[in-house]
Short mmCIF file of C-alpha atoms and ligand atoms in Angstrom, two decimals:
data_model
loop_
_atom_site.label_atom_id
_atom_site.label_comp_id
_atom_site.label_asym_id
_atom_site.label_seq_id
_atom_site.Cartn_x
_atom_site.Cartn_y
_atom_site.Cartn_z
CA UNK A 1 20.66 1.00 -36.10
CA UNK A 2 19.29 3.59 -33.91
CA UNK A 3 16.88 2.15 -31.35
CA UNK A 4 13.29 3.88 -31.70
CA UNK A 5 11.99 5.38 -28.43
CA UNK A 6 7.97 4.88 -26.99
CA UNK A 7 7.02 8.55 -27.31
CA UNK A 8 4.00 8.80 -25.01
CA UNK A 9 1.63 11.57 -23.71
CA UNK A 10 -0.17 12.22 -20.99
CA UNK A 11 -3.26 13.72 -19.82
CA UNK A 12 -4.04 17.94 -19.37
CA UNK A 13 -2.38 19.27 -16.08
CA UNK A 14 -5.45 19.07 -13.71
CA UNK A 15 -4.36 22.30 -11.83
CA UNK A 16 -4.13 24.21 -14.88
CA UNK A 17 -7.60 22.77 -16.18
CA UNK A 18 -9.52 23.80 -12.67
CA UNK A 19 -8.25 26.97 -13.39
CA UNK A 20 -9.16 27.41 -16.61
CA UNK A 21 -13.16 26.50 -16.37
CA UNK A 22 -13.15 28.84 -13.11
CA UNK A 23 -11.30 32.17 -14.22
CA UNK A 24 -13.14 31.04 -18.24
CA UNK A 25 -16.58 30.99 -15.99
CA UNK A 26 -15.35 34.64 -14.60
CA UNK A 27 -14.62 36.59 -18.03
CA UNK A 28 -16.91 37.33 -20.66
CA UNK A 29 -17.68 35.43 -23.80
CA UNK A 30 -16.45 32.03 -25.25
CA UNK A 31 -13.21 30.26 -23.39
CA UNK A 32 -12.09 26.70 -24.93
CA UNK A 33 -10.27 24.62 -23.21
CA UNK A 34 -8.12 22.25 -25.51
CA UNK A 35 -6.94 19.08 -23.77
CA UNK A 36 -8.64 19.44 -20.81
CA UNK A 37 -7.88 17.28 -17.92
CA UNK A 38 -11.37 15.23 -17.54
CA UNK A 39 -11.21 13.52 -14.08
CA UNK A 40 -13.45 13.32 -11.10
CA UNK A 41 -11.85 16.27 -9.14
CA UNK A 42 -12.30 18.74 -12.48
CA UNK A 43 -15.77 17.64 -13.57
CA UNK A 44 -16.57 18.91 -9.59
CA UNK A 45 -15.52 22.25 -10.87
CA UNK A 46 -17.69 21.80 -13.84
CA UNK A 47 -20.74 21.00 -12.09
CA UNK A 48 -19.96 23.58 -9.58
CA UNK A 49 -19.81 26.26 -12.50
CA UNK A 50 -22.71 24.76 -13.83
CA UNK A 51 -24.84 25.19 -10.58
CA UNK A 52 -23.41 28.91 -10.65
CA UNK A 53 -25.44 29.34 -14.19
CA UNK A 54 -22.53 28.88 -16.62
CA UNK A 55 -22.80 26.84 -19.41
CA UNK A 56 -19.82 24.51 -19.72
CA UNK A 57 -19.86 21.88 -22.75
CA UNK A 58 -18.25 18.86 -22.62
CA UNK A 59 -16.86 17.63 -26.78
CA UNK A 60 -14.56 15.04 -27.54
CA UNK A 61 -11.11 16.62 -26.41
CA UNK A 62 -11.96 19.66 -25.05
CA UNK A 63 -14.47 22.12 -22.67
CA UNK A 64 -16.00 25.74 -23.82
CA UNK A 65 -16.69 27.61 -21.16
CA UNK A 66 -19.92 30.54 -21.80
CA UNK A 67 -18.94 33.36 -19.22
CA UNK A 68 -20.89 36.31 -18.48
CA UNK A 69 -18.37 38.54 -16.95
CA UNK A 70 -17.57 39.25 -13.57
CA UNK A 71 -20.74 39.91 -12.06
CA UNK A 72 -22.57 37.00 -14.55
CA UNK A 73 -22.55 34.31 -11.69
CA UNK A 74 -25.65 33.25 -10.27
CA UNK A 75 -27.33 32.05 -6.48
CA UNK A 76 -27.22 28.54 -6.64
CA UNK A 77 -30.54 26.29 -6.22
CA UNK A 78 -28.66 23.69 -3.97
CA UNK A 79 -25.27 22.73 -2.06
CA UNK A 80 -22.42 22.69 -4.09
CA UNK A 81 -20.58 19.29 -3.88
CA UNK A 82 -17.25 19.75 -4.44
CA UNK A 83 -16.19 15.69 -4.36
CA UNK A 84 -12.62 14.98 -3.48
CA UNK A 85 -11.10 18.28 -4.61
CA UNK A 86 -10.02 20.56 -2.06
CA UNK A 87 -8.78 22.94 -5.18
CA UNK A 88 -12.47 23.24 -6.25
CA UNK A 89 -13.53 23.89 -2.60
CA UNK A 90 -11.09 26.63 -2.23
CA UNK A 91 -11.11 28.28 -4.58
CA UNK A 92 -14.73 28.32 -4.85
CA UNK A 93 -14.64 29.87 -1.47
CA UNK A 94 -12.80 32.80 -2.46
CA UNK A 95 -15.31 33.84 -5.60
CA UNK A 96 -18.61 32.86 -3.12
CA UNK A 97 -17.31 35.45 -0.32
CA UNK A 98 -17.77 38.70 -3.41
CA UNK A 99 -20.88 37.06 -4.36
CA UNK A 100 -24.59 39.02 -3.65
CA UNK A 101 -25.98 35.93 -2.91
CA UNK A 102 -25.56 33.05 -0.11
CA UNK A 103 -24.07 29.50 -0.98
CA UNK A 104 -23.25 25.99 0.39
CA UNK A 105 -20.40 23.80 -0.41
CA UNK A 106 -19.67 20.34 0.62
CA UNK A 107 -17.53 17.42 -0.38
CA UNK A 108 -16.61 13.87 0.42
CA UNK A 109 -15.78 12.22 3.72
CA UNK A 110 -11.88 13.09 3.35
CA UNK A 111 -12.46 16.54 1.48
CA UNK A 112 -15.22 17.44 5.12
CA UNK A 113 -11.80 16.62 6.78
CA UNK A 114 -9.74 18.79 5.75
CA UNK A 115 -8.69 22.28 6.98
CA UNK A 116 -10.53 25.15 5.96
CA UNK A 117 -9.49 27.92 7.83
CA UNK A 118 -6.12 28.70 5.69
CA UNK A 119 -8.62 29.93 3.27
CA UNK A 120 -11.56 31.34 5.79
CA UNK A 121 -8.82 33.27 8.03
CA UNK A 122 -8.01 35.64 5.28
CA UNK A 123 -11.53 35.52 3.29
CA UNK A 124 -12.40 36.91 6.65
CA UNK A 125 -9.96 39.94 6.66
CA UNK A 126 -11.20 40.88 3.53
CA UNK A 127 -14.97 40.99 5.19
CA UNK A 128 -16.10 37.54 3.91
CA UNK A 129 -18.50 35.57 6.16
CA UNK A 130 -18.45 31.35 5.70
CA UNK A 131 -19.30 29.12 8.60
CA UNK A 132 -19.44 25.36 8.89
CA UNK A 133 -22.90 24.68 9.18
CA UNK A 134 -23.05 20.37 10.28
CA UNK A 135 -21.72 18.72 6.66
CA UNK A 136 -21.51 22.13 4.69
CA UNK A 137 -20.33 25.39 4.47
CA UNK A 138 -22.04 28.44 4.21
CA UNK A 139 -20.98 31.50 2.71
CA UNK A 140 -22.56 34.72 3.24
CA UNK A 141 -21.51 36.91 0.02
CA UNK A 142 -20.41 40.09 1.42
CA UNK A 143 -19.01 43.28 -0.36
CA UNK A 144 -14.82 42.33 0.00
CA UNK A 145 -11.77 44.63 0.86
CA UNK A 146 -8.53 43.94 -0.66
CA UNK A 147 -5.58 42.45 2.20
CA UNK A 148 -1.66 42.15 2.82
CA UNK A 149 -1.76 38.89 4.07
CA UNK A 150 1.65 36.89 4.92
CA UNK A 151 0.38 32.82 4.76
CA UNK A 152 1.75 30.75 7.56
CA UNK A 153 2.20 27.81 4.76
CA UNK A 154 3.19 28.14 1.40
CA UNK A 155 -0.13 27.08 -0.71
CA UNK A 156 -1.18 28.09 -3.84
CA UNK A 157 -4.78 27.18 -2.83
CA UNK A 158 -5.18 29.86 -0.34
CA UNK A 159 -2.92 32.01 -2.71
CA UNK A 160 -5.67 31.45 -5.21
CA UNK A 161 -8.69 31.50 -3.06
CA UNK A 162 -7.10 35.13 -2.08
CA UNK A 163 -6.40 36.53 -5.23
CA UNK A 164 -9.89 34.88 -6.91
CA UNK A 165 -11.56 37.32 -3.69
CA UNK A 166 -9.69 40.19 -4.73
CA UNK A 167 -11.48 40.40 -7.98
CA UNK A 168 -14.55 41.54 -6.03
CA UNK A 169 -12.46 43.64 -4.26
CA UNK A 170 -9.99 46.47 -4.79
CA UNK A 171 -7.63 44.08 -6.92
CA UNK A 172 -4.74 45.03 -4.47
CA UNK A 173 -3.93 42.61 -2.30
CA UNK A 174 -0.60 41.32 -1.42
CA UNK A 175 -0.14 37.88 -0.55
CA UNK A 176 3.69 36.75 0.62
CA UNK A 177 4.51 33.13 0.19
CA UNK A 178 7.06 31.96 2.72
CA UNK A 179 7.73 29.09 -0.12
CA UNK A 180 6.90 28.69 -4.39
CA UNK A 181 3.91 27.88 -4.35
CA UNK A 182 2.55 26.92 -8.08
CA UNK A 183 1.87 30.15 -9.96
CA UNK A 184 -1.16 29.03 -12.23
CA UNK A 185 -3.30 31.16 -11.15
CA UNK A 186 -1.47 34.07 -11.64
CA UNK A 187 0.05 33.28 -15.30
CA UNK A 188 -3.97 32.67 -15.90
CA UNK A 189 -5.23 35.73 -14.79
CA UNK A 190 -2.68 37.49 -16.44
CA UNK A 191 -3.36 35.31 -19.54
CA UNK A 192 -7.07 36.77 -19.85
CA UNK A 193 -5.67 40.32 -19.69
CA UNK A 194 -7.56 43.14 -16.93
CA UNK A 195 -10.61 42.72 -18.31
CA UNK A 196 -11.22 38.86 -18.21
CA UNK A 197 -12.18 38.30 -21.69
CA UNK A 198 -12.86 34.65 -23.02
CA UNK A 199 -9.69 32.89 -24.61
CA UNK A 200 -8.43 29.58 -25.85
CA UNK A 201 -6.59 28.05 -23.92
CA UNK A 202 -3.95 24.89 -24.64
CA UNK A 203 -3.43 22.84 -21.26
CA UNK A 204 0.12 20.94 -21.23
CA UNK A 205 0.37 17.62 -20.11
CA UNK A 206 0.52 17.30 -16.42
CA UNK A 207 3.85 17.13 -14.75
CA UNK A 208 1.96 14.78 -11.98
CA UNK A 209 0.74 12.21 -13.60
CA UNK A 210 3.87 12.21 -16.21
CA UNK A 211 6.27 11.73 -12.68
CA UNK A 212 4.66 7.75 -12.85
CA UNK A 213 5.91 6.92 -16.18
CA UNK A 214 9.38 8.88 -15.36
CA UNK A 215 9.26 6.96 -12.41
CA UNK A 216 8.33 3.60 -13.78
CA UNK A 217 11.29 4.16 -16.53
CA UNK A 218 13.82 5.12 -13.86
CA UNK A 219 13.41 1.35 -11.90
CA UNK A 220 12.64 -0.47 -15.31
CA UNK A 221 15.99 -1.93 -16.95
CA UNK A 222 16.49 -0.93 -20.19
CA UNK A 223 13.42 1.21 -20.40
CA UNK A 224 13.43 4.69 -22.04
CA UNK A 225 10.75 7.03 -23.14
CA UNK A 226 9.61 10.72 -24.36
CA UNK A 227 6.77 11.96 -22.60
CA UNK A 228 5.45 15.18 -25.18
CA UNK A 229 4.22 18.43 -24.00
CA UNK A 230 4.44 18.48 -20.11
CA UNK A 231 4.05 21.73 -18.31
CA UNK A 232 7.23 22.75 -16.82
CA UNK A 233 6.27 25.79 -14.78
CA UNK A 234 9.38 25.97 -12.54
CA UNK A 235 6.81 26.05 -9.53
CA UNK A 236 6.16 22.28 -10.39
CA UNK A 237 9.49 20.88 -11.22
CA UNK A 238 10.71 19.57 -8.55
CA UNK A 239 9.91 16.13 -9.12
CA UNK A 240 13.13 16.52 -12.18
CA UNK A 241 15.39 18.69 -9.31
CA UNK A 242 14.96 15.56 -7.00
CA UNK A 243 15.58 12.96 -9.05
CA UNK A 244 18.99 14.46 -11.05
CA UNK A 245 20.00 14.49 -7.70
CA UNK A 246 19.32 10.85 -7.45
CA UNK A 247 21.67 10.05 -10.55
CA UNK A 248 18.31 10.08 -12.93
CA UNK A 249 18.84 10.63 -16.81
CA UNK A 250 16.38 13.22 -17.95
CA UNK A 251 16.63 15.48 -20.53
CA UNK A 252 14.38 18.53 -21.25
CA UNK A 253 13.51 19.37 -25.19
CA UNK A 254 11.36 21.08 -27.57
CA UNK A 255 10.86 24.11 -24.56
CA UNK A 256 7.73 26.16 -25.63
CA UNK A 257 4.89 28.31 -24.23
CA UNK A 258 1.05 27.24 -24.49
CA UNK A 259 -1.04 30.04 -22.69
CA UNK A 260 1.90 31.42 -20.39
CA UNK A 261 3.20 28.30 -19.52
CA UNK A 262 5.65 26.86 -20.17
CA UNK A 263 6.14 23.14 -22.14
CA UNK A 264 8.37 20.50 -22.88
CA UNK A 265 9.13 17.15 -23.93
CA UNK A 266 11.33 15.16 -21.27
CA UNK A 267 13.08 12.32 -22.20
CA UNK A 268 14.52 9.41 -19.20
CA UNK A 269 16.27 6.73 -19.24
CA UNK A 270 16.63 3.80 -16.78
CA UNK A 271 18.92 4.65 -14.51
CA UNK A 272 20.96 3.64 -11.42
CA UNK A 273 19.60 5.83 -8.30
CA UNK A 274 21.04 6.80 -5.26
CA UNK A 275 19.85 8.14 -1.78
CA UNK A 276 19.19 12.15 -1.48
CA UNK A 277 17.73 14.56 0.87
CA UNK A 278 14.43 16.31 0.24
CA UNK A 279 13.86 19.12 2.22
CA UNK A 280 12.82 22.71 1.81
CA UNK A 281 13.22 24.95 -0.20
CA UNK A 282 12.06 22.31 -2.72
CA UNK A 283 8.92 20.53 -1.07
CA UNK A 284 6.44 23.24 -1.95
CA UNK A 285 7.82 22.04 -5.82
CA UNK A 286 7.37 18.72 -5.30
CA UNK A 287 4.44 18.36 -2.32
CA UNK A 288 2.50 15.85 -4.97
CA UNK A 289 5.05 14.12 -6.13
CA UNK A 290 6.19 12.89 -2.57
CA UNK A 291 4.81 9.85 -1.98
CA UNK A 292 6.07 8.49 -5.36
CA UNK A 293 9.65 9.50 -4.51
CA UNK A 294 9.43 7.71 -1.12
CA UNK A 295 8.79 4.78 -3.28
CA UNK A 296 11.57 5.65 -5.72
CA UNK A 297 13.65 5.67 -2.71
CA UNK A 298 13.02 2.18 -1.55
CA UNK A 299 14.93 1.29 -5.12
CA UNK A 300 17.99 3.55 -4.31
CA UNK A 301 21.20 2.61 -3.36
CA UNK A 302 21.37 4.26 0.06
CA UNK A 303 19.23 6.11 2.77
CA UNK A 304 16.50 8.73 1.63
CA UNK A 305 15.42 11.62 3.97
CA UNK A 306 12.35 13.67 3.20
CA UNK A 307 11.79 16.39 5.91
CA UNK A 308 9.86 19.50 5.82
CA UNK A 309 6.33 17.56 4.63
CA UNK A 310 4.03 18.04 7.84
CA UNK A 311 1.99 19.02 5.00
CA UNK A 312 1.12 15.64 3.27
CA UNK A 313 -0.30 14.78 6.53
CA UNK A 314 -3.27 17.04 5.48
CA UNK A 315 -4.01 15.88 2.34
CA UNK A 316 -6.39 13.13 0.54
CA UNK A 317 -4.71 10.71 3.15
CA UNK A 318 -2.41 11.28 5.65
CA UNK A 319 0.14 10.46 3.13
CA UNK A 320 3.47 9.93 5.35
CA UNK A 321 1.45 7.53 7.21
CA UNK A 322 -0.22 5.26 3.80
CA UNK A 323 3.31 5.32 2.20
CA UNK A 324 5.08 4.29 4.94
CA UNK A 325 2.55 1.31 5.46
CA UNK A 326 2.62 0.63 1.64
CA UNK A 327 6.40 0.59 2.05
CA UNK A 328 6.80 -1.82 5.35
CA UNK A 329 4.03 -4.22 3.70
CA UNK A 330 6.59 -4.55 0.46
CA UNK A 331 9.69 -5.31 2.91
CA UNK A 332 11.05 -1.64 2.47
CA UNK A 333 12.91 -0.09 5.61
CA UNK A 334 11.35 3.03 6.24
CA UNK A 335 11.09 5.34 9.74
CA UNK A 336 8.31 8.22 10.45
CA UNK A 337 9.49 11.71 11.40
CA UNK A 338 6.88 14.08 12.70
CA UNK A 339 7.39 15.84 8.88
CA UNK A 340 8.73 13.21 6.89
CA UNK A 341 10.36 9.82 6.56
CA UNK A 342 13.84 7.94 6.25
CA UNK A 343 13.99 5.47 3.50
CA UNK A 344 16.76 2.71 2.85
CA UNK A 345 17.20 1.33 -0.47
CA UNK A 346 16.53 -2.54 -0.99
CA UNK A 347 16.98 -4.62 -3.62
CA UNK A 348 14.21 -5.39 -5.84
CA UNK A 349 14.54 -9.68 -4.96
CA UNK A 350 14.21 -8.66 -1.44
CA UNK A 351 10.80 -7.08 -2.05
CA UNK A 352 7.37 -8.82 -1.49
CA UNK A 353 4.07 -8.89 -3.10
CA UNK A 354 1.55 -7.38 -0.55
CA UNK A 355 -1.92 -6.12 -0.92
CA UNK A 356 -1.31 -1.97 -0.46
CA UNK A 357 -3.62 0.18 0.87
CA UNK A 358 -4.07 3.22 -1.04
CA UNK A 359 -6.55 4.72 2.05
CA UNK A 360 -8.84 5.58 -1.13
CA UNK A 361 -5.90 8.23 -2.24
CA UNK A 362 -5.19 8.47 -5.85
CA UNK A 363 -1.54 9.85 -5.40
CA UNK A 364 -0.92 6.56 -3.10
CA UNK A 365 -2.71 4.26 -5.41
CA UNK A 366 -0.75 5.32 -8.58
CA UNK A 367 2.70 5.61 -6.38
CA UNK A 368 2.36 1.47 -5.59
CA UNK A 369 1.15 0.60 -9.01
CA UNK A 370 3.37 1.52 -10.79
CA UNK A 371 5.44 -1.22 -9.41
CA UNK A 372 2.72 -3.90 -10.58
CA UNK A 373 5.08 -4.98 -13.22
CA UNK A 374 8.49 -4.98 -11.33
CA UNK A 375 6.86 -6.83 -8.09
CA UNK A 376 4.86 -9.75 -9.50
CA UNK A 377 1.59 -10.43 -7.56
CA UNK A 378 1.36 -6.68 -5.88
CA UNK A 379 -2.05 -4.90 -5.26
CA UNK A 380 -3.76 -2.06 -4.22
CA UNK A 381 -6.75 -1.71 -2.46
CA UNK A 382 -9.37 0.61 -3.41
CA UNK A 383 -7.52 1.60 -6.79
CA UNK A 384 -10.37 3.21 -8.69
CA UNK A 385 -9.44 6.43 -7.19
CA UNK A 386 -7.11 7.09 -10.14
CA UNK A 387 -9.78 8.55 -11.36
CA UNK A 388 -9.65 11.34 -8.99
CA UNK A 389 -6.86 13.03 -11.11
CA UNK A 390 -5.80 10.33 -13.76
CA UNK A 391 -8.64 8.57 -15.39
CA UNK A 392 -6.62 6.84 -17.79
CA UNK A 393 -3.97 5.13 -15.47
CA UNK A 394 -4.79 1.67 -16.25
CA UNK A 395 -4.93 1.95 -19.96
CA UNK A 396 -1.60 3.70 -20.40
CA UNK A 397 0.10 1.48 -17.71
CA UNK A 398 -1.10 -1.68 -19.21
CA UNK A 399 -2.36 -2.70 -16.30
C1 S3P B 401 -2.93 22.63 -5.84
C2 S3P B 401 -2.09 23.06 -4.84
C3 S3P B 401 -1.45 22.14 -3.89
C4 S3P B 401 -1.46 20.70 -4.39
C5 S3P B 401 -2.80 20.32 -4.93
C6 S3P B 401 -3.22 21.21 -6.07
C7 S3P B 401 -3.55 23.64 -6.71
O1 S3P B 401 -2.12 22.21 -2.65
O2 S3P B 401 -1.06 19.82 -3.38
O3 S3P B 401 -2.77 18.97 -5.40
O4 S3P B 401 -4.08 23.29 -7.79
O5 S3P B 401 -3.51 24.82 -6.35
P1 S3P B 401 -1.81 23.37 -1.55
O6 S3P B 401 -2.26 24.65 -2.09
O7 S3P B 401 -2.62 22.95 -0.35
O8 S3P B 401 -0.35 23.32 -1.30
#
């Protein structure tokens, strides 16, 4: 008899769904959002939008978004707090600097900590004026300038940020990535046509959160599964690249387009893994997804080296150091690099039960507990950041 595989879904891709409410806030008339990723970093968008004068409702599985155009956004009455989400922050910065008005923005202790001026440096050259004024910053709407501006890292933040400015500018700037950065912002834009007018809008299942339950397969024996409807916008897949080259069995089906993007289901299989290299030109296609392979590497046969990743030291956490702690606390042999890590495979009965620290880091968090049922007795510290980007972790985990 043919065995019947768990067909699961999971949550709206969370860059897709930031993108959505802000570019819906910019065009005129009625956006809805279908399967909307609802999570702490998104609803900071929401609020944001909100504070800007756009009406955003909230119904059971989706947002409608009530733009007024271009010019329809309005001065704020207080700081802006943009939470964890540095995608929020940035991106916010970009449409502020075109604004008539003045506005603050702030965040959380780790979002204060993170660096700014990739997005401020060419805001500037296009005549924007933000300054970091004690916990906030302040942006001075100015009239912009459209710029050719070659970013020193590949990031689709300050790729957005840019090309959200140039809207209230000529509309021709060039940016040149040196990597491939995720294109979501430009399949969007293009998505609402020239003249930004309100659309509905499908978000596929995000490619991010789906990695845990590939990953979780992959080191389960005998498990298998379908995960429906993921986004697999080439910019994004290299979580799939990385682990075929591992020895993982995933298959890609049902390929089809929701919005400009495109979908599919992907199907995996338990499978035997061995040790790879993960350098560039694939990190910029995999930069959230690292930490979890790290951890797929300690289960390997084989040493893993990830290189190129300087990067992850700027994010939520610095995220080289909290996985390789998480990984020396379970009895894995791992050693730093300046931009990475080397990873030797151990065998699950040589692992321990520790208490992790996720440093308050959803991607950490979510990267150790997934092994809560293959190492008995394992925990994470501060693990209700899930919510950050994956407010239903628990549930679908059965944890
Ligand atoms: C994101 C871009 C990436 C990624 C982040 C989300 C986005 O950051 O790490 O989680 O939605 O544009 P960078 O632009 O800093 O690479």
């Amino acid at each position: 008899m043919k065995k019947k595989i768990r067909k699961i879904s999971v949550p709206g891709d969370k860059s897709i769904t930031h993108r959505a409410i802000i570019i819906g806030s910019l065009a005129r008339g009625k956006t809805r959002i279908i399967n909307p990723l609802v999570c702490d970093d998104t609803m900071s968008t929401v609020s944001a939008m909100r504070s800007l004068g756009i009406t955003v409702l909230k119904e059971e599985k989706s947002l409608t978004v009530l733009g007024h155009g271009i010019n329809g956004l309005k001065k704020p009455s207080y700081i802006i707090d943009c939470g964890n989400s540095a995608t929020t922050m940035r991106l916010l910065m970009g449409i502020l600097s075109g604004q008539e008005f003045d506005s603050y923005l702030t965040g959380d202790e780790s979002l204060m900590k993170r660096p700014m001026d990739r997005v401020i440096i060419p805001l500037s050259q296009m005549g924007a004026l933000i300054t970091r004024e004690g916990n906030a910053y302040h942006i001075s709407g100015r009239k912009l300038h459209s710029i050719n501006y070659t970013m020193p890292v590949s990031s689709a933040q300050v790729k957005s940020a840019i090309m959200l400015a140039d809207l209230f500018a000529e509309r021709n700037s060039v940016i040149n990535d040196p990597g491939k950065s995720r294109n979501h912002t430009e399949l969007m834009l293009d998505y609402f046509g020239k003249t930004l007018k309100g659309k509905k809008i499908i978000i596929p299942g995000d490619i991010s959160s789906a990695a845990y339950h590939i990953a979780e397969t992959l080191i389960s024996p005998g498990a298998e599964i379908i995960i429906k409807n993921v986004g697999i916008n080439e910019t994004r897949t290299g979580f799939i690249d990385v682990i075929r080259s591992m020895g993982a069995q995933v298959q890609i089906k049902n390929k089809k387009s929701f919005a400009n993007e495109p979908v599919a289901d992907i199907h995996v299989r338990n499978s035997a893994l061995y040790g790879t290299s993960i350098k560039n030109p694939v990190i910029p296609r995999v930069i959230d997804e690292i930490p979890l392979l790290a951890v797929l590497a300690a289960f390997a046969e084989g040493k893993t080296e990830i290189r190129d990743s300087s990067e992850l030291r700027l994010k939520e956490s610095d995220r080289i150091n909290s996985v390789i702690q998480g990984l020396k606390s379970i009895g894995v042999n791992v050693s730093e690099r300046a931009d990475g890590m080397d990873i030797t495979g151990t065998m699950p009965e040589d692992m321990q039960a520790a208490e992790i620290d996720s440093y308050a880091d959803h991607r950490i968090a979510m990267s150790f507990l997934i092994l809560t049922h293959i190492i008995p007795g394992l925990k994470v510290k501060n693990k209700e950041c899930v919510a950050v980007s994956y407010p239903t972790f628990f549930k679908d985990f059965h944890i």
